[in-house]
XYZ file of C-alpha atoms in Angstrom:
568
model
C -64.635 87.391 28.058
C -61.483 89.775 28.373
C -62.370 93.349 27.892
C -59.410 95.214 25.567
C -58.282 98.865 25.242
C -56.487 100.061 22.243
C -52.790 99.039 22.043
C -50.093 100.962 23.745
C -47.749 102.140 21.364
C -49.808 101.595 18.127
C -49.694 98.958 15.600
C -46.912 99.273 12.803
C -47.988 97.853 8.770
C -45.413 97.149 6.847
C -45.472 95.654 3.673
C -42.297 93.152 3.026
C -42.275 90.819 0.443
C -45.678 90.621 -0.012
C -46.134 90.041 3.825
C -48.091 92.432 6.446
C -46.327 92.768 9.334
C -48.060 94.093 12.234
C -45.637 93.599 14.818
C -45.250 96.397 17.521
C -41.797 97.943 18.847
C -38.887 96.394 17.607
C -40.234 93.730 16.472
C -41.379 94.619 13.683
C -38.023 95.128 12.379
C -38.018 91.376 12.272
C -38.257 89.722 8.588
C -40.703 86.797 8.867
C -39.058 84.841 5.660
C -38.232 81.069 7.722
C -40.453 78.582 6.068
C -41.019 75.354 8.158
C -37.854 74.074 5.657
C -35.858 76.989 7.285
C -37.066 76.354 10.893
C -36.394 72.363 10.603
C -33.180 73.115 9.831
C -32.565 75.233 12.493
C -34.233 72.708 15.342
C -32.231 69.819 13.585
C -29.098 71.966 13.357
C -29.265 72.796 17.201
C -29.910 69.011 17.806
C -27.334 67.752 15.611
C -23.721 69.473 17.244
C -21.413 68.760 19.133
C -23.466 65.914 20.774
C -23.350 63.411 18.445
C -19.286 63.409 17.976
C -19.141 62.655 21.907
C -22.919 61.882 23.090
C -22.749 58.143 21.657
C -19.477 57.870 23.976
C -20.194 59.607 27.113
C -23.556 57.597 27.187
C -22.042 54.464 26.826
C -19.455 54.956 29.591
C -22.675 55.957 31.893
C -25.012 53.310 30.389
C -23.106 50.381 28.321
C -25.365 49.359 25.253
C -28.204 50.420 27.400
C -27.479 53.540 26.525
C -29.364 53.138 23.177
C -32.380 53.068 25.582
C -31.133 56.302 27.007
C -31.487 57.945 23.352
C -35.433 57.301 23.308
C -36.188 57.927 26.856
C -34.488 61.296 25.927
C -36.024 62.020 22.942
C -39.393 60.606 24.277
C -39.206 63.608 27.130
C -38.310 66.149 24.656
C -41.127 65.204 22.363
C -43.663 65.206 25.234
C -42.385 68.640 26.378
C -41.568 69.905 23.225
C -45.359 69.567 22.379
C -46.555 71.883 25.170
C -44.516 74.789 24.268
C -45.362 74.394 20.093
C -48.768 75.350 21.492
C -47.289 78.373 23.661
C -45.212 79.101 19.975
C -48.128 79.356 17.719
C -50.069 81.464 20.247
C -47.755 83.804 20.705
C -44.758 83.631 18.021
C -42.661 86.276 18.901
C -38.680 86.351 19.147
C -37.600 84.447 21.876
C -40.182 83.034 22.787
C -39.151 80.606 25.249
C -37.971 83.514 27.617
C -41.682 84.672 27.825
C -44.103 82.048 28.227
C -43.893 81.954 31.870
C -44.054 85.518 32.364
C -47.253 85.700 30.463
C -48.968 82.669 32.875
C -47.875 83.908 36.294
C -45.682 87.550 36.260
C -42.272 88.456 36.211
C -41.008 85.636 39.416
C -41.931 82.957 37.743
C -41.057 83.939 34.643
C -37.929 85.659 35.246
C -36.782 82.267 37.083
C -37.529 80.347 33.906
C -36.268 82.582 31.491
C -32.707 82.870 33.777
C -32.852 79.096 33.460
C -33.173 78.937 29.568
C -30.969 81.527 29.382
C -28.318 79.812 31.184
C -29.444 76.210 29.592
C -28.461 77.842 25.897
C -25.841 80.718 26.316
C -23.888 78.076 28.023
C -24.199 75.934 25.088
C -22.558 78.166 22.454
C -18.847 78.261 24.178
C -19.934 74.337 24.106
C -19.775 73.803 20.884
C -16.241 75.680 20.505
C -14.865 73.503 23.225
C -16.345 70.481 21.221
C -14.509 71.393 18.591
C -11.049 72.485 19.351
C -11.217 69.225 21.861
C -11.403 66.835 19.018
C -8.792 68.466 17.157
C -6.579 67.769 20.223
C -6.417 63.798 18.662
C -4.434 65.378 15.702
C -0.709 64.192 15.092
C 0.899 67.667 15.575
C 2.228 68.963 18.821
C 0.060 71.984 18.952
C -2.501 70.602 18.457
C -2.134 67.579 21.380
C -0.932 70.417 23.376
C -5.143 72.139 23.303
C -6.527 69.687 25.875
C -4.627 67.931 28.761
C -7.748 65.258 29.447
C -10.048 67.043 31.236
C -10.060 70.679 29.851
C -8.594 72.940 27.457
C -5.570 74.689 28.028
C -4.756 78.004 27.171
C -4.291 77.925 24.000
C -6.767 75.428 23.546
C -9.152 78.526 25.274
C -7.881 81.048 22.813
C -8.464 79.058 19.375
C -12.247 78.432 21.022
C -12.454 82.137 21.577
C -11.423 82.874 18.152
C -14.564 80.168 17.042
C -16.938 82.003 19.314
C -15.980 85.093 17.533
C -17.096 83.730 13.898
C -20.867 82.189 15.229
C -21.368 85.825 16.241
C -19.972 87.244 12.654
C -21.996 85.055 10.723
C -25.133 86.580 12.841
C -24.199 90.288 12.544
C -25.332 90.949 9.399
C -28.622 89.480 8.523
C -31.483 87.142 9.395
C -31.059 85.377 5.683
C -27.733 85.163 5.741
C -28.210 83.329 8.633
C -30.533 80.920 7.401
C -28.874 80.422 3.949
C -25.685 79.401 5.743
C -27.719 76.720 8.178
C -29.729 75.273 5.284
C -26.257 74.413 3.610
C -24.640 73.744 7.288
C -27.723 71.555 8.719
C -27.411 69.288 5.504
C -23.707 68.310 5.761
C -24.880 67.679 9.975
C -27.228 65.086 8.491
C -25.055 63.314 6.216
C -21.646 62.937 7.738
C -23.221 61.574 10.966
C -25.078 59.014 8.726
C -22.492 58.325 6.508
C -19.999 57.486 10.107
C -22.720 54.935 11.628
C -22.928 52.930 8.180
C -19.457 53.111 7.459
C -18.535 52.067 11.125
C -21.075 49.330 11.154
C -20.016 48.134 7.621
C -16.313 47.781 8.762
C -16.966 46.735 12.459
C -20.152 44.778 13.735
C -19.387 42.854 17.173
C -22.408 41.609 18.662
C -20.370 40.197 21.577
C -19.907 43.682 22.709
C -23.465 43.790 24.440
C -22.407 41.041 26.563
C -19.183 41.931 27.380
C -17.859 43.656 30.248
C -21.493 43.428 32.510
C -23.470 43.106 29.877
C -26.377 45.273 28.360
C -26.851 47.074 31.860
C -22.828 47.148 33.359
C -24.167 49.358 35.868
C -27.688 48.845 36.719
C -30.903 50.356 35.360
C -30.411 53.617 37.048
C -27.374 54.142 34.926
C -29.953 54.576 31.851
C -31.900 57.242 33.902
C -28.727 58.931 34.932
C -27.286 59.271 30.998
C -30.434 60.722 29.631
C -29.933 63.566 32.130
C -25.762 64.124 32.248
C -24.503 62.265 28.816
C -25.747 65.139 26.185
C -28.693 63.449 25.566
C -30.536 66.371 26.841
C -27.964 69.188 25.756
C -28.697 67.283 22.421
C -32.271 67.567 22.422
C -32.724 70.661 23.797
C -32.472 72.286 20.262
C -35.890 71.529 19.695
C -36.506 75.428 20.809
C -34.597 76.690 18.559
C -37.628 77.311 16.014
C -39.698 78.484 19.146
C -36.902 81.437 19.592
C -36.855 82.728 15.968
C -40.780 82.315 15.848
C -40.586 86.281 15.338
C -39.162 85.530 11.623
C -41.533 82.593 10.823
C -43.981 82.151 7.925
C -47.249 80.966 9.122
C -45.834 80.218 12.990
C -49.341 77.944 13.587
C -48.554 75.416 10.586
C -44.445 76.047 10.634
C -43.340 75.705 14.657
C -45.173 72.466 15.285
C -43.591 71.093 12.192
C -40.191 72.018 12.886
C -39.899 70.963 16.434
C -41.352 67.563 16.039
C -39.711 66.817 13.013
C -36.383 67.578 13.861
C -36.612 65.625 17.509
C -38.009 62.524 15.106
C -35.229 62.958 12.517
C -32.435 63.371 15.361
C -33.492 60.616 17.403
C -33.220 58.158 14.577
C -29.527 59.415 13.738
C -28.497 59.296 17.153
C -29.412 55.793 17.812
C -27.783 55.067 14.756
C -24.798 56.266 15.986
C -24.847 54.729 19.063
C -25.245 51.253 17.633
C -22.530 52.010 15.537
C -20.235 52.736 18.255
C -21.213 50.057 20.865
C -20.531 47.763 18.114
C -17.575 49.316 16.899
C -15.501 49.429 20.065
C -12.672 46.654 19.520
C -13.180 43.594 22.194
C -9.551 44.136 23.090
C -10.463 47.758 24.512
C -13.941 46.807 26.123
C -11.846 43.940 27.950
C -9.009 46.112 29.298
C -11.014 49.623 30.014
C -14.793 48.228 30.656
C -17.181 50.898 29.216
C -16.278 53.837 31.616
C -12.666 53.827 30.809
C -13.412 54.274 26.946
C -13.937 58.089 27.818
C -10.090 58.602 29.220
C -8.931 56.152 25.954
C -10.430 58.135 23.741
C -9.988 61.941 22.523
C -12.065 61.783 19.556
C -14.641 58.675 19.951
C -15.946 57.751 16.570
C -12.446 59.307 14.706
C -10.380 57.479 16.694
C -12.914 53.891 16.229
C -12.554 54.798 12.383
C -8.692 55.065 12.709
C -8.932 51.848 14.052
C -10.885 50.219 11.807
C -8.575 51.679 8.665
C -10.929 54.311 7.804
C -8.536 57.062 7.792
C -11.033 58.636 5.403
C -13.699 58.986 7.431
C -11.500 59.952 10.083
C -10.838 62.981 7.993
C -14.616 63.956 7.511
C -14.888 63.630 11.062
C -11.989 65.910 12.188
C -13.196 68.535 9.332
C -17.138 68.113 10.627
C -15.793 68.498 14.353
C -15.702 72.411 13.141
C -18.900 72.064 10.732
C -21.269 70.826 13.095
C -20.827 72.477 16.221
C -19.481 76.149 14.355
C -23.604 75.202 12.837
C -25.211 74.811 16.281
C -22.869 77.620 17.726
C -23.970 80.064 14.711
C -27.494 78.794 15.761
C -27.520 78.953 19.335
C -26.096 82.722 19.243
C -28.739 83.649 16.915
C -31.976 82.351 19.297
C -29.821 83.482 22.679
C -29.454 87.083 20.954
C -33.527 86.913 20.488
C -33.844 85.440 24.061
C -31.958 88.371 25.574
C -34.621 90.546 23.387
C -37.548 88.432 25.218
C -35.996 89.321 28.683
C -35.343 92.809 28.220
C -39.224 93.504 26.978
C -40.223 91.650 29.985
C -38.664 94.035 31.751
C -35.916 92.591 33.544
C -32.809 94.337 31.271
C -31.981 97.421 30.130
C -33.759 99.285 26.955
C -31.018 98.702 25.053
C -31.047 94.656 24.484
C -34.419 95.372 23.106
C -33.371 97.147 20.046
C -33.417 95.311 16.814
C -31.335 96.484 14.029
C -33.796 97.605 11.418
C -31.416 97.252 8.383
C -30.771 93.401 9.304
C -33.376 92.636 11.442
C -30.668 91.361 13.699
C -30.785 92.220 17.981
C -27.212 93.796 17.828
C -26.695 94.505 21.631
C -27.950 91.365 22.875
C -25.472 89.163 20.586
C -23.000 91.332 22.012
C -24.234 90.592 25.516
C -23.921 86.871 24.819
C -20.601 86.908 23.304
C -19.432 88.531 26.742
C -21.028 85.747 28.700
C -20.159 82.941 25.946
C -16.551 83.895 27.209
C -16.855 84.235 30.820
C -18.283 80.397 30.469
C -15.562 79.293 28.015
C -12.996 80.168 31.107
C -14.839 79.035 33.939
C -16.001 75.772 32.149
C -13.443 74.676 29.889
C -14.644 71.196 29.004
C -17.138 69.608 26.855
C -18.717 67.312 30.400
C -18.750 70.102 32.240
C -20.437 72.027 30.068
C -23.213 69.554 28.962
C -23.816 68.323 32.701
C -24.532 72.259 33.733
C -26.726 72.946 30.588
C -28.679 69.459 30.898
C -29.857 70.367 34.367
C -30.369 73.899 33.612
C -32.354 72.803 30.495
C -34.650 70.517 32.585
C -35.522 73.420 35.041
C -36.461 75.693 32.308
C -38.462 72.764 31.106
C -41.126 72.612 33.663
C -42.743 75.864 32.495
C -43.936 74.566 29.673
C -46.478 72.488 30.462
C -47.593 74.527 33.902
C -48.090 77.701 31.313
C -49.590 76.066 28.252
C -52.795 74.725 31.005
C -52.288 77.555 32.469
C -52.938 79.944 30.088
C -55.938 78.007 28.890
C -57.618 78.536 31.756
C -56.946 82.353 32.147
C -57.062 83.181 28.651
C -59.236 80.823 26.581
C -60.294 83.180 24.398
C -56.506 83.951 22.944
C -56.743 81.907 19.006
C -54.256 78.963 19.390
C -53.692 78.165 16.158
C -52.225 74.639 17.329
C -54.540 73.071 20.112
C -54.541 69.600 21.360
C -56.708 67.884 22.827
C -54.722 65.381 24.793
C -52.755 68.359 26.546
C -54.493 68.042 29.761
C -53.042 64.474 29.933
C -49.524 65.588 27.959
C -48.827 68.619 30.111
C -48.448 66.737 33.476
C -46.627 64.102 31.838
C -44.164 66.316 30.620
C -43.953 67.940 33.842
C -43.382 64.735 35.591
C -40.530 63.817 33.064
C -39.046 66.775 33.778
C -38.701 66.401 37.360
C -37.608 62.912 36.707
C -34.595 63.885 34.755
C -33.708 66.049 37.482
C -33.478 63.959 39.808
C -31.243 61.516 37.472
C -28.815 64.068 36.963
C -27.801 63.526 40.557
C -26.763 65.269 43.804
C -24.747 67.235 44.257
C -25.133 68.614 40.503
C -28.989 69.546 40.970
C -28.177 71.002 43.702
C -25.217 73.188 42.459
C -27.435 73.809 39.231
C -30.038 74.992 41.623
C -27.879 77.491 43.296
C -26.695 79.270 40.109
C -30.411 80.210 39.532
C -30.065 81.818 42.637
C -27.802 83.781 41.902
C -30.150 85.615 39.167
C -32.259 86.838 41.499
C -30.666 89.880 42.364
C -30.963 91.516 38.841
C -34.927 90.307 39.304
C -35.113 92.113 42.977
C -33.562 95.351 41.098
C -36.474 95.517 38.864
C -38.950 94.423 40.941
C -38.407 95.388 44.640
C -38.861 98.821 43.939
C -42.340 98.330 42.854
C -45.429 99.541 45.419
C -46.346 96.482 47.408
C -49.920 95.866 46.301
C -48.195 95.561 42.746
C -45.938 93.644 43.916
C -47.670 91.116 46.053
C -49.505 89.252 43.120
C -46.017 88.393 41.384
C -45.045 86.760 44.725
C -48.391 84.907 44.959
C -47.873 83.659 41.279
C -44.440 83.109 41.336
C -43.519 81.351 44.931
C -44.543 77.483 43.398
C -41.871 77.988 41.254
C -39.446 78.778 44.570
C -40.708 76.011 46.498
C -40.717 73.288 43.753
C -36.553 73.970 42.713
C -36.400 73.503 46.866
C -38.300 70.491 47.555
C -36.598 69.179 44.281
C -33.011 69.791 45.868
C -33.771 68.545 49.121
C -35.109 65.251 47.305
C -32.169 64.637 45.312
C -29.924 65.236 48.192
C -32.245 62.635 50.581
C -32.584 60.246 47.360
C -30.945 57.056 46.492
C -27.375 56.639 46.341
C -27.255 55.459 42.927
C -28.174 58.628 42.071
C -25.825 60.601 44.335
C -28.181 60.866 47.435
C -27.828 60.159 50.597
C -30.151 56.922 50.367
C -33.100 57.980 53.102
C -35.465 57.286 49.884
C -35.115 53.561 48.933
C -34.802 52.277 45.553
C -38.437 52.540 43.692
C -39.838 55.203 46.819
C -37.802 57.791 45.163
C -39.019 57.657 41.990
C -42.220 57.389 43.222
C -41.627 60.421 45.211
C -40.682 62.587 42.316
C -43.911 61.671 40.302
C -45.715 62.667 43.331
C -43.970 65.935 43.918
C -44.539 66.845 40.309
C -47.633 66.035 39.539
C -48.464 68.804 43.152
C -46.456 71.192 42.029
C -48.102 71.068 38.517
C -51.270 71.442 40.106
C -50.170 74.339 42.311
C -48.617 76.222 39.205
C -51.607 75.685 36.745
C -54.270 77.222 40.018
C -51.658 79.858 40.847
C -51.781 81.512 37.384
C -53.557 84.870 37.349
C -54.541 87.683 34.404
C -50.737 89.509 34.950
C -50.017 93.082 32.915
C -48.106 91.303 30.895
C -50.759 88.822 29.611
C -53.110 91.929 29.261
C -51.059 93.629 27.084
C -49.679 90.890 25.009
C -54.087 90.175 24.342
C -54.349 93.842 23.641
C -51.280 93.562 20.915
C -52.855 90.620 19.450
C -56.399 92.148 19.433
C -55.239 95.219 17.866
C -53.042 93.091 15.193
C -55.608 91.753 13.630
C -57.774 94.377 13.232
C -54.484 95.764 11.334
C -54.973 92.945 9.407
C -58.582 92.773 8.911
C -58.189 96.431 7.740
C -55.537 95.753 5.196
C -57.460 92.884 3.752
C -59.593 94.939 1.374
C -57.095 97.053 0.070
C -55.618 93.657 -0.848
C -58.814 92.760 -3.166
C -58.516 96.094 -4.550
C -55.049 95.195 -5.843
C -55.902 91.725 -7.299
């Protein structure tokens, strides 16, 4: 059993709302008032953006009507990861959570490579949804408006009305945590509707069976194709937005019953939209287009996928939903995405790779002011470098995926360093879930193909010089167990680039590995390095002190409770 020492910093009780808090630091500024309602909402909302108005599209032009395969292999790899870290949430729901899970399992290299990773994955992902946006309203009539995207990016003005859209998420976060969540309860149900209401009416004007035969049939370009679109299509950018709830676990009611709920719910509710959509559009697609394009030529034909299939179809009216929700739905997962980055920023600062300042929390709004500034400084540097929607979803997909893999390495991790910590949600099928996940992670790495992974790969390189500013200056004996902890992580994002680059051609390699050997490879490589992670884990300062918070927390608590029966 861990022994504990009193809690550095003290314990703050605050009454709000009826609620104790006993949050330390700045985090206690934090209103806990998202109910699992709230958080559903905001795991759905980040699910539901700009990936469904060009995900059923891009995947079809990778896939062909395989692609609706592609939407549950996807969703079946975000449920099986999403399910170790709602265990790592419950444990230990503080804002931005994501960030800190694999700091608390093996020390700041590990987890400052992980949280760079999902830092990347979702920061990236708000000037995403601005791009998203102003690119469908390139399909408009007017001149201006054509004149925002020349086929492959966005011009400059196209850049500057995106700006202006990155510029309202953050405003609609400034102020406070319930404004927040008032606006994405009203947001998250016109997300729901509109992309329902498109795959009935597009099926009820347009249903051409022939379409899965046509132009190579259900697999145009192979099986691998499948594998490839749930890792570069959106499919994973889409998913990934089952975090969402873990980041703002700092402001949920009852995290234990709450997080679970919302992340598995919205992935469940998502997936059956999306396919929905898909279907819609695979069936949609007129037979005079799939004859003269093929699949892969439907991207260049069309700006605006489903708009421009309801244009065709005379459904000018939905046409007009969709070019009004190309601004609803991904301004919603924009507005959500800056609010969980901002509390990821929080999560990297207090693990001490940032300066003071991104730790601060506003404690009139209960909003991390400096850190949504931070992001809206990098949300612009990617809106110039990356200015289309592809781009952007192929970099955060593999990003995503890399970030992934901590997951399930921490959550056995932990259990074996720490089983004493309460775990409000605790499965007992992890041991066989975990390594699972961690194997579907590495798969969809691979499918994203070289040279991507490898390029993805590189740009968490380049984070390690703010982690060797921190950290280098520490005494070596301090030092050395972070290394020890932390090196798997190194040697697995290696081994994982030099496979993809050795791998099969159809997925971009040079084609040492034959057809079936690779993927066997893979499963091998992560089920070692999953091993390796969960042994290398060890009792870090970070871990100690997070135990000592929680120890001293609800003692707070246990305190407070009969002053409570006096009341009643």
């Amino acid at each position: 059993m861990a022994r504990f020492v009193s809690c550095r910093g003290g314990v703050r009780k605050k009454r709000r709302s009826g609620a104790l808090s006993t949050e330390a630091g700045s985090h206690s500024n934090y209103r806990r008032t998202l109910g699992p309602v709230a958080l559903t909402a905001v795991g759905l909302g980040s699910i539901i953006g700009s990936g469904w108005l060009f995900g059923a599209q891009r995947a079809a032009a990778i896939a062909g009507p395989a692609a609706i395969l592609a939407w549950v292999i996807g969703a079946a790899v975000a449920l099986t990861i999403a399910l170790t870290y709602s265990e790592l949430g419950a444990m230990f729901p503080k804002a931005g959570g994501m960030v800190r899970y694999g700091q608390l399992s093996h020390g700041s290299l590990a987890g400052y490579l992980a949280a760079w990773a999902n830092w990347i994955a979702i920061v990236s992902v708000i000037p995403g949804e601005a791009t998203a946006s102003v690119q469908y309203m390139s399909s408009w009539k007017w001149d201006w408006a054509k004149a925002l995207y020349d086929g492959k990016e966005l011009t400059g003005s196209g850049v500057a009305l995106a700006s202006v859209l990155l510029l309202f998420y953050f405003f609609l976060n400034w102020f406070a945590i319930t404004l927040f969540a008032k606006t994405n309860n009203a947001i998250t149900v016109f997300k729901v509707v509109v992309p329902a209401l498109t795959a009935g009416a597009l099926m009820l004007s347009h249903f051409d069976t022939h379409n899965i035969e046509s132009a190579g049939g259900f697999t145009p370009n192979g099986w691998s194709s499948v594998f490839t679109a749930v890792a570069l299509s959106g499919i994973v950018w889409a998913f990934n937005g089952f975090q969402s709830p873990l980041n703002m676990a700092g402001e949920a009611r009852n995290p234990g019953k709450s997080l679970p709920k919302a992340v598995i719910g919205s992935i469940l509710i998502a997936l059956v939209i999306y396919i929905a959509l898909q279907v819609a559009f695979l069936m949609a697609v007129p037979s005079s287009d799939l004859a003269q394009h093929g699949w892969s030529g439907l991207g260049k034909m069309y700006k605006s996928p489903l708009a421009d299939l309801a244009i065709a179809w005379g459904l000018n009216w939905l046409a007009i939903v969709l070019y009004a929700d190309a601004f609803i739905s991904p301004s919603g997962t924009g507005m959500i995405y800056a609010a969980t980055t901002s509390r990821m920023v929080q999560g990297v600062q207090e693990n001490g790779h940032l300066p003071g300042i991104f730790g601060k929390v506003d404690k009139k709004t209960g909003v991390p002011r400096p850190a949504l500034l931070l992001n809206l400084g990098v949300a612009f540097v990617f809106l110039a470098v990356f200015r289309g929607w592809g781009s952007l979803a192929e970099i955060v997909s593999v990003a995503t995926v890399i970030s992934y893999i901590t997951g399930p390495v921490a959550v056995m991790s932990l259990r074996r360093i720490a089983p004493e910590i309460k775990r409000p949600v605790m499965l007992r099928a992890m041991p066989v879930i975990a390594p699972v996940a961690m194997t579907f992670g590495s798969l969809v790495l691979y499918w994203a193909r070289w040279p991507l992974t490898g390029k993805v790969i590189l740009i968490m390189a380049v984070g390690l010089p703010i982690w060797a500013w921190y950290e280098l200056r520490k005494p070596w004996a301090e030092l050395k167990p972070h290394l020890q902890a932390g090196v798997w992580m190194v040697a697995y994002l290696l081994v994982m680039a030099a496979v993809s680059w050795a791998g099969g051609t159809e997925f971009g390699g040079k084609g040492y590995l034959a057809p079936g050997w690779d993927i066997a490879v893979v499963v091998v490589i992560a089920l070692a390095f999953y091993m390796w992670g969960v042994r290398s884990a060890w009792r870090n300062p970070t871990l100690v002190e997070t135990e000592q918070e929680m120890l001293a927390a609800e003692q707070a608590e246990a305190a407070a409770e009969p002053e409570t029966e006096k009341v009643k």
